[in-house]
mmCIF file of C-alpha atoms in Angstrom:
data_model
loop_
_atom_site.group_PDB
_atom_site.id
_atom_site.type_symbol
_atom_site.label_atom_id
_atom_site.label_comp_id
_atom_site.label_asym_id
_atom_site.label_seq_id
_atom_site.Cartn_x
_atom_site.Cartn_y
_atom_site.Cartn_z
ATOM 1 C CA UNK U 28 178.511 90.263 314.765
ATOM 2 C CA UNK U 29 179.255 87.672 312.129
ATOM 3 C CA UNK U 30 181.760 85.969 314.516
ATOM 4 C CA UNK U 31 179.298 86.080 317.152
ATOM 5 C CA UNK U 32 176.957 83.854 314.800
ATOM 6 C CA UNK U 33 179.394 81.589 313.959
ATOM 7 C CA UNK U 34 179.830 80.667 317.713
ATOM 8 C CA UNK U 35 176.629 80.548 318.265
ATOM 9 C CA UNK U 36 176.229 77.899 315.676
ATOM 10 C CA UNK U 37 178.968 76.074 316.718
ATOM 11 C CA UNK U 38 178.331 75.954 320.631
ATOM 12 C CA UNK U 39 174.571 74.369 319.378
ATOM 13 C CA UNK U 40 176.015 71.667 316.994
ATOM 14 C CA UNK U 41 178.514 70.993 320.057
ATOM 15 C CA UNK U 42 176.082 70.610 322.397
ATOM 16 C CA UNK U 43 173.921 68.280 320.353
ATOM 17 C CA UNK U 44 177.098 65.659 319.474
ATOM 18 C CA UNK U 45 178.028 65.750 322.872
ATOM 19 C CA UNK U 46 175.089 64.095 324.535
ATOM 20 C CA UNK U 47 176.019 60.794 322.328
ATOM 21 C CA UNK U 48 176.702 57.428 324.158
ATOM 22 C CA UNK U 49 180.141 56.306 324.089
ATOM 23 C CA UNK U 50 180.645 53.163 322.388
ATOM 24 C CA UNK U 51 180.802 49.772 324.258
ATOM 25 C CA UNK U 52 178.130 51.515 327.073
ATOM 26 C CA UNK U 53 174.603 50.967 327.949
ATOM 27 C CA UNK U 54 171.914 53.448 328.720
ATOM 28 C CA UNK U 55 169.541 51.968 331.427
ATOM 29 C CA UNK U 56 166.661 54.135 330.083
ATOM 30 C CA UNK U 57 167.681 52.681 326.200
ATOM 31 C CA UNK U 58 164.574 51.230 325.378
ATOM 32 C CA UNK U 59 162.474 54.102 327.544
ATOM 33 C CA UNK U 60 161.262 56.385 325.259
ATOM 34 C CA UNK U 61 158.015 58.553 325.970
ATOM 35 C CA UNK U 62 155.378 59.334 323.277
ATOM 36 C CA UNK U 63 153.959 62.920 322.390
ATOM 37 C CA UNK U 64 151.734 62.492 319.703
ATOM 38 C CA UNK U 65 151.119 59.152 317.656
ATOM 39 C CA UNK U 66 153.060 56.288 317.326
ATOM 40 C CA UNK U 67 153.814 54.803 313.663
ATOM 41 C CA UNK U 68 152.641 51.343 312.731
ATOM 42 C CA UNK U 69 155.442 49.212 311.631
ATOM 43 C CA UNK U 70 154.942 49.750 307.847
ATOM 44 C CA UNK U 71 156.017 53.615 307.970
ATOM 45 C CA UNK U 72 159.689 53.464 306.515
ATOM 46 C CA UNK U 73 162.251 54.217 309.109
ATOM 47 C CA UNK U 74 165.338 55.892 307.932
ATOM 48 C CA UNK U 75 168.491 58.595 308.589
ATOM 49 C CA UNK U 76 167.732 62.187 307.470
ATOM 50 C CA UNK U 77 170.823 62.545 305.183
ATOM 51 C CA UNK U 78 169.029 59.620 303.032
ATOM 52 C CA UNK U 79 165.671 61.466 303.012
ATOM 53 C CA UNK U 80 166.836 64.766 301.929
ATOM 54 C CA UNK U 81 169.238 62.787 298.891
ATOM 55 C CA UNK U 82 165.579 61.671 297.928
ATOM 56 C CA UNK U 83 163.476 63.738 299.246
ATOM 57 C CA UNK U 84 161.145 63.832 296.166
ATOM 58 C CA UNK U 85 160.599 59.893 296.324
ATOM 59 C CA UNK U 86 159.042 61.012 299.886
ATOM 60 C CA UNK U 87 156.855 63.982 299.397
ATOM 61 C CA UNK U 88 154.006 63.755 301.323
ATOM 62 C CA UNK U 89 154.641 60.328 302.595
ATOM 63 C CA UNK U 90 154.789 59.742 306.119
ATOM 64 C CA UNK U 91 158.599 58.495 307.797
ATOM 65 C CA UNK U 92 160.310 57.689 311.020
ATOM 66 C CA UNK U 93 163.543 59.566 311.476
ATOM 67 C CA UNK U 94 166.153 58.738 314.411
ATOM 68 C CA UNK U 95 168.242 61.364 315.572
ATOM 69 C CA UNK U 96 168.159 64.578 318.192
ATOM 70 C CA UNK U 97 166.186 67.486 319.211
ATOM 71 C CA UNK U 98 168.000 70.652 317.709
ATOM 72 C CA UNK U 99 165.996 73.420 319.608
ATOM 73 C CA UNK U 100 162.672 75.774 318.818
ATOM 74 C CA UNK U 101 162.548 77.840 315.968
ATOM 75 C CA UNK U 102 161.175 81.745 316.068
ATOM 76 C CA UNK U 103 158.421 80.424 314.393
ATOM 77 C CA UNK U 104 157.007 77.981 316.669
ATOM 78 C CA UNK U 105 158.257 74.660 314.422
ATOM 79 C CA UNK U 106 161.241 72.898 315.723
ATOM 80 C CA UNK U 107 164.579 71.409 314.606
ATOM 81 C CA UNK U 108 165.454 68.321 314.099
ATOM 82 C CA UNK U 109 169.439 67.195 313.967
ATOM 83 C CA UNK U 110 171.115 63.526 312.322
ATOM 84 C CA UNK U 111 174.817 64.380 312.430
ATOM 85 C CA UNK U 112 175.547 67.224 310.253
ATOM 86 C CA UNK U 113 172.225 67.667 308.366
ATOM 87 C CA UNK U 114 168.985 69.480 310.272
ATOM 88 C CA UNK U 115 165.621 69.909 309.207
ATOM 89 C CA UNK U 116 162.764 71.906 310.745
ATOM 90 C CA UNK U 117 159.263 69.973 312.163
ATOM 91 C CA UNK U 118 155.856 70.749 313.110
ATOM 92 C CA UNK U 119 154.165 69.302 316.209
ATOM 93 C CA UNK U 120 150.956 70.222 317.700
ATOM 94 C CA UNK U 121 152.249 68.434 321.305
ATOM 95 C CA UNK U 122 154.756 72.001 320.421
ATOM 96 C CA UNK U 123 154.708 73.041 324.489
ATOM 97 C CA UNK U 124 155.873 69.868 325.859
ATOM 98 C CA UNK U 125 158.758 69.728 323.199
ATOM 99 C CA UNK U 126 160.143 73.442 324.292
ATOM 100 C CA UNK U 127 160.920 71.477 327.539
ATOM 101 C CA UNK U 128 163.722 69.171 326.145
ATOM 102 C CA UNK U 129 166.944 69.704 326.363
ATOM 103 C CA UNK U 130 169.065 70.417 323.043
ATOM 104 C CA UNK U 131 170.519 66.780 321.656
ATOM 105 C CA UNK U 132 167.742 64.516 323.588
ATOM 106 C CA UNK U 133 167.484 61.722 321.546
ATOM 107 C CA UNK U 134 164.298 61.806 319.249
ATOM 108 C CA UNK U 135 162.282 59.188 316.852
ATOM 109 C CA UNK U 136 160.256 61.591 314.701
ATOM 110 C CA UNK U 137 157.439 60.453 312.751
ATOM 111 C CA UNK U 138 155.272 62.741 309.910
ATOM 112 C CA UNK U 139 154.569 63.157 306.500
ATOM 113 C CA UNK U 140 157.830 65.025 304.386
ATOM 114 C CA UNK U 141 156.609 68.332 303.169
ATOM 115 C CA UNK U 142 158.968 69.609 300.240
ATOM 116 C CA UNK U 143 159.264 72.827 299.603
ATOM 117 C CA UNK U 144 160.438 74.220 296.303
ATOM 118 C CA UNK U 145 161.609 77.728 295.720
ATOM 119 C CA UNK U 146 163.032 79.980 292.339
ATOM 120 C CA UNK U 147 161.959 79.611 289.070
ATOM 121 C CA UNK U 148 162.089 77.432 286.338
ATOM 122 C CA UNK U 149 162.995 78.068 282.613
ATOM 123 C CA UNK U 150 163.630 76.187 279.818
ATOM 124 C CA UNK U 151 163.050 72.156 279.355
ATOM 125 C CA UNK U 152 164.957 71.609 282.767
ATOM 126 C CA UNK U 153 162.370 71.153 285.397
ATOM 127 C CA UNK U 154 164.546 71.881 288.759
ATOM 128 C CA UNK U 155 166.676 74.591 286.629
ATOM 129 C CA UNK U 156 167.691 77.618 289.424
ATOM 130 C CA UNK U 157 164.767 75.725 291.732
ATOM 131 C CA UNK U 158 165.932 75.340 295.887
ATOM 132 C CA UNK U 159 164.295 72.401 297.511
ATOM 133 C CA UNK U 160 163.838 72.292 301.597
ATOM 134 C CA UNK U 161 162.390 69.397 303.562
ATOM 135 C CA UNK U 162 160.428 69.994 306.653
ATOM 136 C CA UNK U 163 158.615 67.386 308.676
ATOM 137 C CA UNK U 164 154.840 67.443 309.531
ATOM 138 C CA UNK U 165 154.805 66.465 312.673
ATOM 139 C CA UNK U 166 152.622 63.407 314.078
ATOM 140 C CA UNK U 167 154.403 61.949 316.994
ATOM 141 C CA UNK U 168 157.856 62.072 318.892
ATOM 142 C CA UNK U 169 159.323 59.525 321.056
ATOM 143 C CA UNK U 170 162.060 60.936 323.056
ATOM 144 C CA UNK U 171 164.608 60.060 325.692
#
């Protein structure tokens, strides 16, 4: 069963790498994204997702703009989000037209960082035995 897992993990972070542009190529459709949601005004802070979970505290509850790809739909009705190696989980009320993309469609995802913190905490160290995980709320995806 564990094996079974694995592969399953693997086949999904296959699939989303494959769907990348080789280099030296243009996509005719590069600049056509289409909106669900809202679109951010230019002073949201755009950035990669392995540079908002380093700092994730510097960003809780502020709103970003991620690049990357759709990773799939969640049991729980949130979604995935994939840049490279690192993958979140997002919210989006727009939730039924998402379900229709494929896994690794290219996605700009904009919401507010939610940060959740988990264990407890002795002593004088704050974050002692404490496990943070970043989630996006949701406000608008432009996709591919």
């Amino acid at each position: 069963m564990k094996q079974v897992f694995i592969a399953v993990i693997l086949i999904l972070f296959f699939v989303g790498c494959s769907n990348k542009q080789k280099p030296g190529t243009q996509s005719s459709s590069a600049e056509e994204y289409k909106l669900l949601g809202v679109k951010p005004d230019s002073s949201v802070p755009k950035m990669k997702l392995e540079q908002l979970l380093k700092t994730a505290g510097d960003f809780k509850g502020k709103n970003v703009v991620l690049e990357g790809v759709y990773g799939g739909a969640c049991g729980d009705g949130d979604y995935y989000f994939k840049d490279k190696f690192d993958m979140i989980e997002f919210s989006l009320d727009q939730g039924s037209d998402i379900e229709k993309l494929k896994i690794g469609t290219p996605l700009r995802l904009y919401g507010k960082v939610i940060v959740h913190v988990r264990g407890k905490s002795e002593g004088k160290e704050e974050n002692k035995d404490r496990e943070a995980t970043v989630s996006v709320e949701g406000k608008g995806v432009e996709y591919q």
